[in-house]
Coordinates of C-alpha atoms in Angstrom, one line a residue:
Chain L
X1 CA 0.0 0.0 0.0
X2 CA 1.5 3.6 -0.9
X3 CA 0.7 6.5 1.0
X4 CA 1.7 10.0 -0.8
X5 CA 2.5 13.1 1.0
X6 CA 4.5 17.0 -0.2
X7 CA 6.8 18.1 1.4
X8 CA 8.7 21.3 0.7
X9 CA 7.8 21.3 -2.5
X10 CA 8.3 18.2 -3.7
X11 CA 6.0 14.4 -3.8
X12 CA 7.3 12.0 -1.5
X13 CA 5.4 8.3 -0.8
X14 CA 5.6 6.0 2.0
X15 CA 5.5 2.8 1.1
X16 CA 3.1 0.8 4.0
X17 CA 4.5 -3.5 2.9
X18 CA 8.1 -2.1 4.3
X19 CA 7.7 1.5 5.7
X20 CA 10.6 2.9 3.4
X21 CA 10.2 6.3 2.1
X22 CA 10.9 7.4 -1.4
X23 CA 11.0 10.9 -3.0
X24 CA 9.3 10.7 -6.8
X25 CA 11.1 12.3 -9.5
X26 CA 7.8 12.4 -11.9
X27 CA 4.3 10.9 -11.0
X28 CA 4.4 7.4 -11.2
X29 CA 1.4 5.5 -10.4
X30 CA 1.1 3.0 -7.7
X31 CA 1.5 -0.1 -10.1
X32 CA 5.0 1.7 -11.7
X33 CA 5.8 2.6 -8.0
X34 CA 5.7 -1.3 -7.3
X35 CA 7.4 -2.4 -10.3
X36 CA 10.3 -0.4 -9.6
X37 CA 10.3 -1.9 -5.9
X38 CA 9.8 -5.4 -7.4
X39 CA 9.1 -5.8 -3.8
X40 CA 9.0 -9.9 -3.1
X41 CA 6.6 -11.4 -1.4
X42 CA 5.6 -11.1 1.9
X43 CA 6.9 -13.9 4.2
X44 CA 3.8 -14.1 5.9
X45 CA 2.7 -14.1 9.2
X46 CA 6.3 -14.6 11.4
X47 CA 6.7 -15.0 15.0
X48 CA 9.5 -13.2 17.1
X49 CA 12.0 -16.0 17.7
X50 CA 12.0 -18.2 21.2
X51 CA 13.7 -17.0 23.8
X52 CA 13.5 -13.2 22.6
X53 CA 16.2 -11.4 24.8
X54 CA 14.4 -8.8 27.6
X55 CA 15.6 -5.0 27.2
X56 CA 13.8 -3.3 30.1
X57 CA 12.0 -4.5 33.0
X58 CA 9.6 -2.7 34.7
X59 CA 9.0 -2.7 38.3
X60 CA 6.0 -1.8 40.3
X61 CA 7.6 -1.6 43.6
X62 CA 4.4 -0.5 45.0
X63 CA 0.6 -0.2 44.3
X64 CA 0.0 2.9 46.8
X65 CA -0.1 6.5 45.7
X66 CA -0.3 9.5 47.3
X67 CA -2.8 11.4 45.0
X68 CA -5.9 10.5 43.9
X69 CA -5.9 11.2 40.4
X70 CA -9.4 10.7 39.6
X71 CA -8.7 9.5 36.1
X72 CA -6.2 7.1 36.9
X73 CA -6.2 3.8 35.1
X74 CA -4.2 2.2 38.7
X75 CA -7.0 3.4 41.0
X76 CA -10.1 4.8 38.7
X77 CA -13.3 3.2 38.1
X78 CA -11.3 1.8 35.0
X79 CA -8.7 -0.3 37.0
X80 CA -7.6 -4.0 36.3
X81 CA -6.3 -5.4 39.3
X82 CA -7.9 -4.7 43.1
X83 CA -4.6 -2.9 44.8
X84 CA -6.9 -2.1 47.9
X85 CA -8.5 -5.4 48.7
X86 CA -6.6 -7.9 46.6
X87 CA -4.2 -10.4 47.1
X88 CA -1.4 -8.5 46.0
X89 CA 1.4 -7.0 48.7
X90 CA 0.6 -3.5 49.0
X91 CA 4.7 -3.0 48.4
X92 CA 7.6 -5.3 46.7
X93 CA 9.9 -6.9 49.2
X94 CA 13.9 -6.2 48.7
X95 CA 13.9 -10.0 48.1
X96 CA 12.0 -9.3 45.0
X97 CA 12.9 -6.5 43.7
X98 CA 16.3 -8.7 44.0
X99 CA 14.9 -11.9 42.1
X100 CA 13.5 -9.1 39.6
X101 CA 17.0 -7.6 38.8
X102 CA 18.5 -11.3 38.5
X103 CA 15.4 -11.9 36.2
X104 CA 15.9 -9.6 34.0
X105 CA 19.9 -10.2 33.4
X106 CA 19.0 -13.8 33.0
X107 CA 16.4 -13.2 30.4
X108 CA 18.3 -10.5 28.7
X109 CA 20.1 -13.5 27.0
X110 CA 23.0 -12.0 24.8
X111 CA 22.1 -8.1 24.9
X112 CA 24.5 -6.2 26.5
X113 CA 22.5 -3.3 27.8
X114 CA 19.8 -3.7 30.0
X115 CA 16.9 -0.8 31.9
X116 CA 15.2 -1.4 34.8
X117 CA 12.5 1.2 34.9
X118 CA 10.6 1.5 38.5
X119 CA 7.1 2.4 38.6
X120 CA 4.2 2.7 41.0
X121 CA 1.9 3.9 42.4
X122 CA 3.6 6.3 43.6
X123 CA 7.8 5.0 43.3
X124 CA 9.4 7.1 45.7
X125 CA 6.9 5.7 48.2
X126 CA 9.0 2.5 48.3
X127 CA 12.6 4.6 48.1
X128 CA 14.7 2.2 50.5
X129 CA 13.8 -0.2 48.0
X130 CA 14.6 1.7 45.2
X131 CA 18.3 2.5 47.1
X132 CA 18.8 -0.9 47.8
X133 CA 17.8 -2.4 44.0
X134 CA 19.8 0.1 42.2
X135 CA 23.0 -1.2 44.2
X136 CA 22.2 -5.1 44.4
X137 CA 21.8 -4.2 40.4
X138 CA 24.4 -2.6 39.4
X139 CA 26.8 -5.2 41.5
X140 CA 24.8 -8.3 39.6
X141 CA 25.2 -6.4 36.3
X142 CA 29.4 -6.5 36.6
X143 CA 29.2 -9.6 37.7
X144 CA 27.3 -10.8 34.6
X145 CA 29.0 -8.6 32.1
X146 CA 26.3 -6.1 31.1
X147 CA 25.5 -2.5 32.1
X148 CA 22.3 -1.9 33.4
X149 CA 20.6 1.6 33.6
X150 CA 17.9 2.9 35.9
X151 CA 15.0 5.1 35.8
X152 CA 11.9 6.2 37.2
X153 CA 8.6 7.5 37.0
X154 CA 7.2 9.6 39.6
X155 CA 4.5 12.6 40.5
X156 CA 7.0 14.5 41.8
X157 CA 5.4 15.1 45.4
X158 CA 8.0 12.9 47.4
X159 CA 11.1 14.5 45.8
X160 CA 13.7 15.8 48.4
X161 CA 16.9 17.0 48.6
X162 CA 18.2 13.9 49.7
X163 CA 16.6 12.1 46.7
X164 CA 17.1 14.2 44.2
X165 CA 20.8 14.0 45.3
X166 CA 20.8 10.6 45.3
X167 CA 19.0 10.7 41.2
X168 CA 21.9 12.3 40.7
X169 CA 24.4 10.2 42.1
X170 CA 22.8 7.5 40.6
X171 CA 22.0 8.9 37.1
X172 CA 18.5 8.0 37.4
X173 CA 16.5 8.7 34.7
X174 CA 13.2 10.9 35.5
X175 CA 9.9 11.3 34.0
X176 CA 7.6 13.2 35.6
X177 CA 3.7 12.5 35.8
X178 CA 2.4 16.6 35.0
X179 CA -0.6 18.0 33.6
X180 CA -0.1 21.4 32.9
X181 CA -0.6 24.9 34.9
X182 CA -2.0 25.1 38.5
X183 CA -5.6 24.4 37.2
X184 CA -5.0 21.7 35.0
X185 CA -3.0 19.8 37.3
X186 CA -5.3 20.3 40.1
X187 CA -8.3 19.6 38.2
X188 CA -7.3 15.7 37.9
X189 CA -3.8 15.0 40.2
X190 CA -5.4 15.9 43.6
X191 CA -4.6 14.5 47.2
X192 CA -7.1 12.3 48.9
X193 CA -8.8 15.5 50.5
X194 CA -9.1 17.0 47.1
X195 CA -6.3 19.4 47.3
X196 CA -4.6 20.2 44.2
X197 CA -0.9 19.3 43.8
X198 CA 0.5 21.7 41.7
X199 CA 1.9 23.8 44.3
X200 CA 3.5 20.6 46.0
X201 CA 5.2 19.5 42.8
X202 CA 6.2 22.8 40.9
X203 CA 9.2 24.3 43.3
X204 CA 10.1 20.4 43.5
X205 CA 10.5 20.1 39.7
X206 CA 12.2 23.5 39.4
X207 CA 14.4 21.7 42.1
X208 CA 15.4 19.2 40.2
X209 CA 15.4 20.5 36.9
X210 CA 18.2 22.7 38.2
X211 CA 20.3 19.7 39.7
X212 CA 19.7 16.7 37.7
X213 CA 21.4 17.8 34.6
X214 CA 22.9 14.9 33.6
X215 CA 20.2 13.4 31.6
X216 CA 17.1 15.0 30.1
X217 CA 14.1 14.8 32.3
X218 CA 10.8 14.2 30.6
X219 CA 7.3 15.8 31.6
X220 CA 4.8 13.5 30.9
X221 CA 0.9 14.5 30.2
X222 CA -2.0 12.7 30.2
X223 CA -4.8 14.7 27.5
X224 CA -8.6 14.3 29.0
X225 CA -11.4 16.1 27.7
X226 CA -11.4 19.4 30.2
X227 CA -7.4 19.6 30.2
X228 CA -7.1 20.1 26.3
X229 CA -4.9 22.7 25.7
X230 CA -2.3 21.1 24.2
X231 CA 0.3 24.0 23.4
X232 CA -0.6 26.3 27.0
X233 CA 0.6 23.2 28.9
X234 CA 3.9 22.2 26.7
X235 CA 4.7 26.2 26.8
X236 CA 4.1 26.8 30.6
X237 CA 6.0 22.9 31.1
X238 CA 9.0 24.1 28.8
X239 CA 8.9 27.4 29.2
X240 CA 7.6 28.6 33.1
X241 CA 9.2 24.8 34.8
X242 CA 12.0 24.2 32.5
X243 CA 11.6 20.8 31.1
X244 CA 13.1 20.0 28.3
X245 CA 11.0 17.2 26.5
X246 CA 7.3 17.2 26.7
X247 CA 5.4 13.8 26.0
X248 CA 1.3 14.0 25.4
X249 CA -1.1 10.9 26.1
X250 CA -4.8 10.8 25.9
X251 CA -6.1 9.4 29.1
X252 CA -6.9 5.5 29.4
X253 CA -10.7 5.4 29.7
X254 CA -13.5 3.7 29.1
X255 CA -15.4 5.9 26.5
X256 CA -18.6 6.7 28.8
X257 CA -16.1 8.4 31.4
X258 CA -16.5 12.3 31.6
X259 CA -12.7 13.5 31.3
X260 CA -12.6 10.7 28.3
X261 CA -12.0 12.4 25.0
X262 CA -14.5 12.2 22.3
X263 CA -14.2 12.2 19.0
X264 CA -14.3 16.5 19.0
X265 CA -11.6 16.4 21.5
X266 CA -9.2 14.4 19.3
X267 CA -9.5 17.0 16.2
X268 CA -9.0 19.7 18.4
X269 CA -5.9 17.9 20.2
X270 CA -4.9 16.8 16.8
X271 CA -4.8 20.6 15.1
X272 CA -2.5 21.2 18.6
X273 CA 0.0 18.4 17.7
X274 CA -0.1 19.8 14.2
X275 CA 1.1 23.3 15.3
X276 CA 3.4 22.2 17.9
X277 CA 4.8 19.8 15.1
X278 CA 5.5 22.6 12.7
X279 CA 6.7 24.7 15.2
X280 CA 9.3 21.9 16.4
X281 CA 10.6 21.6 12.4
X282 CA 11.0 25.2 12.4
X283 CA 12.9 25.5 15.2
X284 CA 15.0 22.1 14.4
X285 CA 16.0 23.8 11.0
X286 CA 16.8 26.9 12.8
X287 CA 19.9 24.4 14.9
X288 CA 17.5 25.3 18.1
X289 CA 16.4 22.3 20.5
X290 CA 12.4 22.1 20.9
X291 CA 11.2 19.2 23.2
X292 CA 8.0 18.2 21.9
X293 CA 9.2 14.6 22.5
X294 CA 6.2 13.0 20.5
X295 CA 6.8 14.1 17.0
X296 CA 10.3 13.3 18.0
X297 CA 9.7 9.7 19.0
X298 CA 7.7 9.3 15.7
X299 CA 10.4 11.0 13.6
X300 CA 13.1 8.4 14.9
X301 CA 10.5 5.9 13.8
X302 CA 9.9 7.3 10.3
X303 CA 13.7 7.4 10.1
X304 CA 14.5 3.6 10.5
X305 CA 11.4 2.6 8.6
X306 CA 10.2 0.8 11.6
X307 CA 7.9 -1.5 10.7
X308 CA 5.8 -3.1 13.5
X309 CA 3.9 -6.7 13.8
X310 CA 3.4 -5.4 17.5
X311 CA 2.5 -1.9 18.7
X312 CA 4.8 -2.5 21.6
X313 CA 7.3 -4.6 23.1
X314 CA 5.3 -5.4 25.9
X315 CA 5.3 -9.2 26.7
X316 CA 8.7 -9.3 24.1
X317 CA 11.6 -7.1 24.7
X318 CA 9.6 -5.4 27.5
X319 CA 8.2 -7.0 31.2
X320 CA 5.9 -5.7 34.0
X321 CA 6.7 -7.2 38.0
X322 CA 3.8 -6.8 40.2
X323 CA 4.5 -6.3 43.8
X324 CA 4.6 -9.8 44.3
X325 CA 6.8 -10.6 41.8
X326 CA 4.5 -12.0 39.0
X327 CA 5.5 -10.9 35.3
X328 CA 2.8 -9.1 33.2
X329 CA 2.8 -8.0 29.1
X330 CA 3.5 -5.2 30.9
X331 CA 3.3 -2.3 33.9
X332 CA -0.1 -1.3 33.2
X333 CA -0.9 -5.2 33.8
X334 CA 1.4 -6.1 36.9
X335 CA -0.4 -8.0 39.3
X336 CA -3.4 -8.8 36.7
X337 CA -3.8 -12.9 36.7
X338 CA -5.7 -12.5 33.4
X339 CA -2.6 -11.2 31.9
X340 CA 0.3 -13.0 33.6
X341 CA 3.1 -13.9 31.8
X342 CA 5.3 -16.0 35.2
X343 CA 7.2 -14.7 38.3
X344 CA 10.3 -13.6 38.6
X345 CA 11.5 -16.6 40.6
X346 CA 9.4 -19.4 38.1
X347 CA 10.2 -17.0 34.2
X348 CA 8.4 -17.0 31.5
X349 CA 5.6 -19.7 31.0
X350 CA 6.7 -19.9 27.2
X351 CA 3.6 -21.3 26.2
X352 CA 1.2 -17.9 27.6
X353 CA 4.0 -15.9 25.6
X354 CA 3.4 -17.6 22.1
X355 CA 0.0 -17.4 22.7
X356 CA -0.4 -13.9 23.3
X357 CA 2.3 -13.2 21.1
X358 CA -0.1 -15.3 18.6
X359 CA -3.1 -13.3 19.4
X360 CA -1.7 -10.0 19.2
X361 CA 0.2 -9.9 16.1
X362 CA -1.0 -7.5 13.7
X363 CA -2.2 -9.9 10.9
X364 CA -4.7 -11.2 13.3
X365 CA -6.2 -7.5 13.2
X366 CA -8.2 -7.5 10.5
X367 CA -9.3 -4.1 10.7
X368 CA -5.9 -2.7 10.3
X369 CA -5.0 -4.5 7.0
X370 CA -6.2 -1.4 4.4
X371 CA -4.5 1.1 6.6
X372 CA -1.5 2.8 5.4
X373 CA -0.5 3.5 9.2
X374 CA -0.3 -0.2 10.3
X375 CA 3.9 -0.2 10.1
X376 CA 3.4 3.0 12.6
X377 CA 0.8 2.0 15.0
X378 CA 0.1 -1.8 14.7
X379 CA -3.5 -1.3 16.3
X380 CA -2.0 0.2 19.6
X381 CA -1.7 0.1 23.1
X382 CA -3.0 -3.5 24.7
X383 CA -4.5 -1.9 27.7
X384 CA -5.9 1.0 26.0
X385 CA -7.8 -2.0 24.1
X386 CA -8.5 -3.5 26.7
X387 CA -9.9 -0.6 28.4
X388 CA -12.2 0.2 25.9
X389 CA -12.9 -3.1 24.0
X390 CA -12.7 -5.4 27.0
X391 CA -9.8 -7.1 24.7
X392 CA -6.0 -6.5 24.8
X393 CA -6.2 -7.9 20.9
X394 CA -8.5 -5.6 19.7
X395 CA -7.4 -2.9 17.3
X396 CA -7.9 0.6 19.0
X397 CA -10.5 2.0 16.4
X398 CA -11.6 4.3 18.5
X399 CA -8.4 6.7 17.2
X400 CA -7.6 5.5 13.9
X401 CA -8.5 8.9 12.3
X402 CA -6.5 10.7 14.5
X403 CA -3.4 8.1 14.1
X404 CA -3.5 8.9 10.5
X405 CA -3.3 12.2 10.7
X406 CA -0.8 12.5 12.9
X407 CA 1.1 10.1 10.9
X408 CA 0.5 12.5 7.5
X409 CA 1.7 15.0 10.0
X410 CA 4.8 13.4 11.0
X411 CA 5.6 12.6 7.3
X412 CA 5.2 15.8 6.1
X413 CA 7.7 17.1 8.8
X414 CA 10.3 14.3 8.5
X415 CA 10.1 14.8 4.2
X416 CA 10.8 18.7 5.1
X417 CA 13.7 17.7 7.4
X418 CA 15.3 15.0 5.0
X419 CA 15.0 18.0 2.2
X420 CA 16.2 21.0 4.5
X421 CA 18.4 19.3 7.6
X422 CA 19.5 15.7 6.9
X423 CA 22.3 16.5 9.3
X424 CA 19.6 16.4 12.1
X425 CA 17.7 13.5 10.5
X426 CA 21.1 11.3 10.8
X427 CA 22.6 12.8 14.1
X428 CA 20.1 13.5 16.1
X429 CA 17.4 11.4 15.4
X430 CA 18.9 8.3 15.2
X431 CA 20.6 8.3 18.8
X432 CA 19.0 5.8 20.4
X433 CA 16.4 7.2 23.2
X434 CA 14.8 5.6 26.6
X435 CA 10.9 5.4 26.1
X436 CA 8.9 7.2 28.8
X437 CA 7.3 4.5 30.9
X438 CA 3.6 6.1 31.8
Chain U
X1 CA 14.8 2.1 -9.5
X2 CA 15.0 4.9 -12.2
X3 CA 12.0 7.4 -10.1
X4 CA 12.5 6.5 -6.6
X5 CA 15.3 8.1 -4.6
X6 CA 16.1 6.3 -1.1
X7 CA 15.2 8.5 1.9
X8 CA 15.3 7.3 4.8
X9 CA 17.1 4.3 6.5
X10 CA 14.6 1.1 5.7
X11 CA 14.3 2.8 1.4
X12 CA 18.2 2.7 1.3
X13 CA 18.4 -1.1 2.3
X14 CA 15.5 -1.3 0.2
X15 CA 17.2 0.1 -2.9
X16 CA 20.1 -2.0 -1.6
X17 CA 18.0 -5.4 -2.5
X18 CA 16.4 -4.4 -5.6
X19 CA 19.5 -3.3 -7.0
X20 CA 21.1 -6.1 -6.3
X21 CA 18.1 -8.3 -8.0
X22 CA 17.5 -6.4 -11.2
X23 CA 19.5 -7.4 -14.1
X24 CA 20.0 -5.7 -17.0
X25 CA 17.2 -3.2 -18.0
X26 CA 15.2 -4.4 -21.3
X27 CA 14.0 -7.7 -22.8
X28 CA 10.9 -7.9 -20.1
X29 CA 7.5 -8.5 -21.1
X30 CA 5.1 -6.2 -20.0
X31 CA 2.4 -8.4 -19.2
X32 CA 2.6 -11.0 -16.4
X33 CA 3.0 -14.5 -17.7
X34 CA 1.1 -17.5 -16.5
X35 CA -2.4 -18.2 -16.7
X36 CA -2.9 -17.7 -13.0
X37 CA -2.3 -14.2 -12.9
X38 CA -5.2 -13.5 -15.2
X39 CA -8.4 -12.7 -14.4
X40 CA -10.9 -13.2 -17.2
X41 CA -14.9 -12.5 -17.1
X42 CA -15.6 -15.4 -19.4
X43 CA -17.2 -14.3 -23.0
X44 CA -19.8 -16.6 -23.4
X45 CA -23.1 -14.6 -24.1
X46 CA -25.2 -11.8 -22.9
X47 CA -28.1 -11.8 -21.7
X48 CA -30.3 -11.8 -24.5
X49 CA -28.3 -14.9 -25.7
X50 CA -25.7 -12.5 -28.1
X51 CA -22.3 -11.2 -27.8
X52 CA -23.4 -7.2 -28.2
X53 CA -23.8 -6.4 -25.0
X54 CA -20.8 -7.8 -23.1
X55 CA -18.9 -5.9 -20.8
X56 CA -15.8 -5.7 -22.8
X57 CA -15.7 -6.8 -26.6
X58 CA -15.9 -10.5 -27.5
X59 CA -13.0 -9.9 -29.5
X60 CA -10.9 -8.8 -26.3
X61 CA -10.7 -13.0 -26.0
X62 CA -7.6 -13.3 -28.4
X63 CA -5.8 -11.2 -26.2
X64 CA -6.7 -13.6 -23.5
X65 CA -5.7 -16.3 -25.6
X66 CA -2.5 -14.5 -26.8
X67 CA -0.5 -12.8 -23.8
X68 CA -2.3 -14.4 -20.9
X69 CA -1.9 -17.7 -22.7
X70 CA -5.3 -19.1 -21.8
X71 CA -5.6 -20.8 -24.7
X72 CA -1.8 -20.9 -25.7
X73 CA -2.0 -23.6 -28.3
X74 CA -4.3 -21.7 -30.7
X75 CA -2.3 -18.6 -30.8
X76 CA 1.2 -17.9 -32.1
X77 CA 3.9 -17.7 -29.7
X78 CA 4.0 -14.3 -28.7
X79 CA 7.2 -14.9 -27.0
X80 CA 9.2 -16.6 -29.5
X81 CA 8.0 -15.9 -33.3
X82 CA 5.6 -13.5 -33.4
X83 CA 6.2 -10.7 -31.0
X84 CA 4.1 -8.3 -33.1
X85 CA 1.4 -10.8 -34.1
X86 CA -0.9 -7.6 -32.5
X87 CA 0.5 -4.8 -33.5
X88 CA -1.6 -3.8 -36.3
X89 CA -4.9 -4.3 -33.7
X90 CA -4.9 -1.5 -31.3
X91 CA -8.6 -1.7 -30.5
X92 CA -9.8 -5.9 -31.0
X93 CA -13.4 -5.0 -31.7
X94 CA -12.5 -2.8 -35.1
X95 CA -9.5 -4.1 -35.7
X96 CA -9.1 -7.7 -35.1
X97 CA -9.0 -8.0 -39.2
X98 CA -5.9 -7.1 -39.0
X99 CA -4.8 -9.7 -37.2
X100 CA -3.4 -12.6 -40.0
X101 CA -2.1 -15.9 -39.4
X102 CA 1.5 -16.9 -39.4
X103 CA 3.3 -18.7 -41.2
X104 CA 6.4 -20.5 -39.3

């Protein structure tokens, strides 16, 4: 399937059965376009290989939070597993987190580098554990002849001087959970008494911004329908706190919820991306740094001509650990028996693994095989699927339009680079980058 | 590929392959060979019982019989002998008079 785009002035097409892009020198049709690929045929329906080596692990070293984010896919009315009442430990032991570290250099198999990412709830309100993981970790990792590398995810309300010292120390990478300006964040990421945060987090951010220089720290968003405005919150984020990348996500919902974005909400967050987007070329071909991190994340995409039979590595190159210790496809499914994948101390039951590797491959997804997209997006994110379909192998059709577009978007961008900064397209882009865990 | 210039990283390993595959340019046919590749309607009748009011002209079979060699015995060898057996017929339904035998 071909998919035709302009960009500064001249026809470009990306070409869907490989996700290469060409630039045209006269129109062709698609048939001419296809005989000059002589592309051969598909190989069909292929499965990753056994024993696929593990990249990054996440761990959930607790199910508690802090705030009360009313929209939160942990805690909401949209939640998987029972972190009040249910079986699982309300935090992960040392002994854990210690059988998680040694679980994740075992399956890592021959890759040299490995990230153990550390997630909550609220992470920094199981910090000894973090302290004491990071050093069992990096001991196990000379011991075993890889490097390992460490981040977290956090809201940002815990952070003291102490820690933010010890982030440093460490080199720690840091994503913070943010929504925006005082009433945006306070209109979802309250306290239990319905407080509002932002006045918490804010000098605490600046705090760390200042310090922790060593590596980037990311601001991560979540989109809902009343906390829209998509370019306010990336210019008070950048501009008024100082981050220097700024990653967007529409909330995780089931459609009926009231902050869930409709289908209104996605044009209008769409003609924001757009903007931004533009306004992130612009600056790139003017040698300036802009840190709208998603059109970059999709650029580095475009660049390699990724082409994906899953939307994620979740369940592949990338594990959830519950508090317990069982392995999930990923975080957002720790602790979920539907969607358990082993235990840190057992591994991988191979057989769940093929199957849901099986299930979820994107030829099974029948509604994604006349889109021109399906290299990009591979019918997205399991939970988001399984949030709103009640089925992690659903294709999310909820957003397709908006997927395209954004896609057209990113094209456009990346054929205006590749015409007008190549230099960026090959230096920059291609670094490899640590996804935000969210 | 004489149109396409390689952009980014997958279209340069791409261009890679298919340079590496393509021999020298010329000499190809331009039609795909093998029956299988074909799709034909079938010319039998109409439905008043005639051959006036098919979709495509009832002459459009010795094409079908010619390139797409449904019928390959009863045609010359378009391949071999008689590469411009057509030539002379650029529309079949007026003027598939021109088309002559051959003579080996």
């Amino acid at each position: 399937m071909i998919h035709r785009f302009n960009a500064s002035g001249r026809n470009f097409v990306y070409h869907s059965d490989t996700a290469a892009i060409f630039e045209l020198d006269e129109a062709l049709t698609d048939a001419e376009i296809g005989a000059e690929l002589a592309s051969p045929e598909s190989p069909g329906r292929q499965l990753p290989p056994a024993g696929f080596p593990l990249t990054t692990l996440v761990l959930n070293v607790t199910n508690q939070c802090n705030l009360s984010c009313t929209y939160c896919y942990e805690y909401g009315e949209d939640k998987i597993v029972d972190t009040e009442n249910g079986a699982q430990p309300k935090f992960m032991s040392e002994q854990t987190a210690r059988e998680s570290v040694d679980f994740l250099l075992a399956e890592a198999g021959n890759n040299e580098m490995v990230h153990l990412t550390f997630f909550g709830g609220e992470t920094l309100l199981n910090f000894p554990i973090l302290k004491s993981t990071i050093a069992y970790g990096r001991r196990r990792a000379a011991e075993t002849g890889k490097h390992i590398d460490f981040s977290l995810t956090t809201n940002a309300t815990l952070l003291r001087p102490e820690i933010v010292a010890w982030l440093i120390d460490n080199q720690v990478g840091v994503t913070i959970s943010i929504d925006g300006p005082r009433e945006m964040q306070d209109q979802f990421r309250v306290f239990k008494n319905g407080t509002g945060s932002y006045d918490i987090v804010a000098p605490k951010i600046r705090d760390l911004l200042r310090q922790h220089t060593a590596r980037p720290i990311g601001a991560r968003v979540t989109l809902t329908s009343q906390t829209l405005d998509v370019k306010r919150i990336f210019r008070h984020l950048t501009e008024d706190i100082g981050f220097a990348e700024v990653g967007f996500a529409p909330v995780t919902t089931a459609s009926i919820r009231e902050y869930a974005i409709s289908d209104g909400g996605f044009d209008k967050m769409l003609a924001q991306f757009q903007e931004l987007a533009w306004e992130f070329c612009e600056t790139v071909i003017a040698g300036r740094h802009h840190g709208f991190s998603n059109v970059k994340d999709t650029l580095e995409e475009i660049h390699k001509g990724v082409s994906k039979a899953y939307p994620c590595g979740a369940g592949l190159g990338l594990m959830g650990v519950s508090t317990s210790g069982d392995v999930a496809l990923c975080h957002r499914f720790a602790g979920s028996d539907d969607h358990k994948l082993g235990s840190v101390t057992a591994g991988v039951d191979r057989l769940v693994q093929i199957s849901l590797l099986e299930k979820h491959h994107i030829d099974n997804k029948t509604d994604c095989t006349q889109c021109w997209a399906r290299p990009m997006c591979s019918g997205g994110c399991y939970h988001e699927a399984h949030t709103r379909y009640g089925d992690t192998g659903h294709a999310n059709l909820h957003y397709c339009e908006w997927i395209r577009a954004w896609t057209d978007t990113c094209l456009q961008i990346y054929g205006e680079l590749s015409v007008r900064r190549p230099d960026f397209l090959n230096n920059r882009i291609s670094a490899p980058q640590m996804e935000a865990v969210s | 590929m004489k149109h396409l210039k390689p952009v980014n990283q997958k279209a340069h390993r791409i261009a890679d392959v298919v340079a590496k595959q393509q021999g020298p340019p010329g000499g190809q046919p331009h039609f795909p060979l093998g029956c299988a590749l074909v799709f034909s309607p079938g010319w039998e009748a109409d439905s008043t019982g005639g051959t006036a009011g098919l979709c495509q002209p009832v002459e459009r079979d010795l094409f079908d019989c010619h390139t797409g060699c449904f019928w390959p015995a009863q045609v010359p060898d378009q391949l071999n002998h008689a590469a411009d057996w057509t030539s002379k017929c650029a529309a079949a339904q007026k003027d598939w008079r021109n088309i002559d035998l051959v003579f080996p």
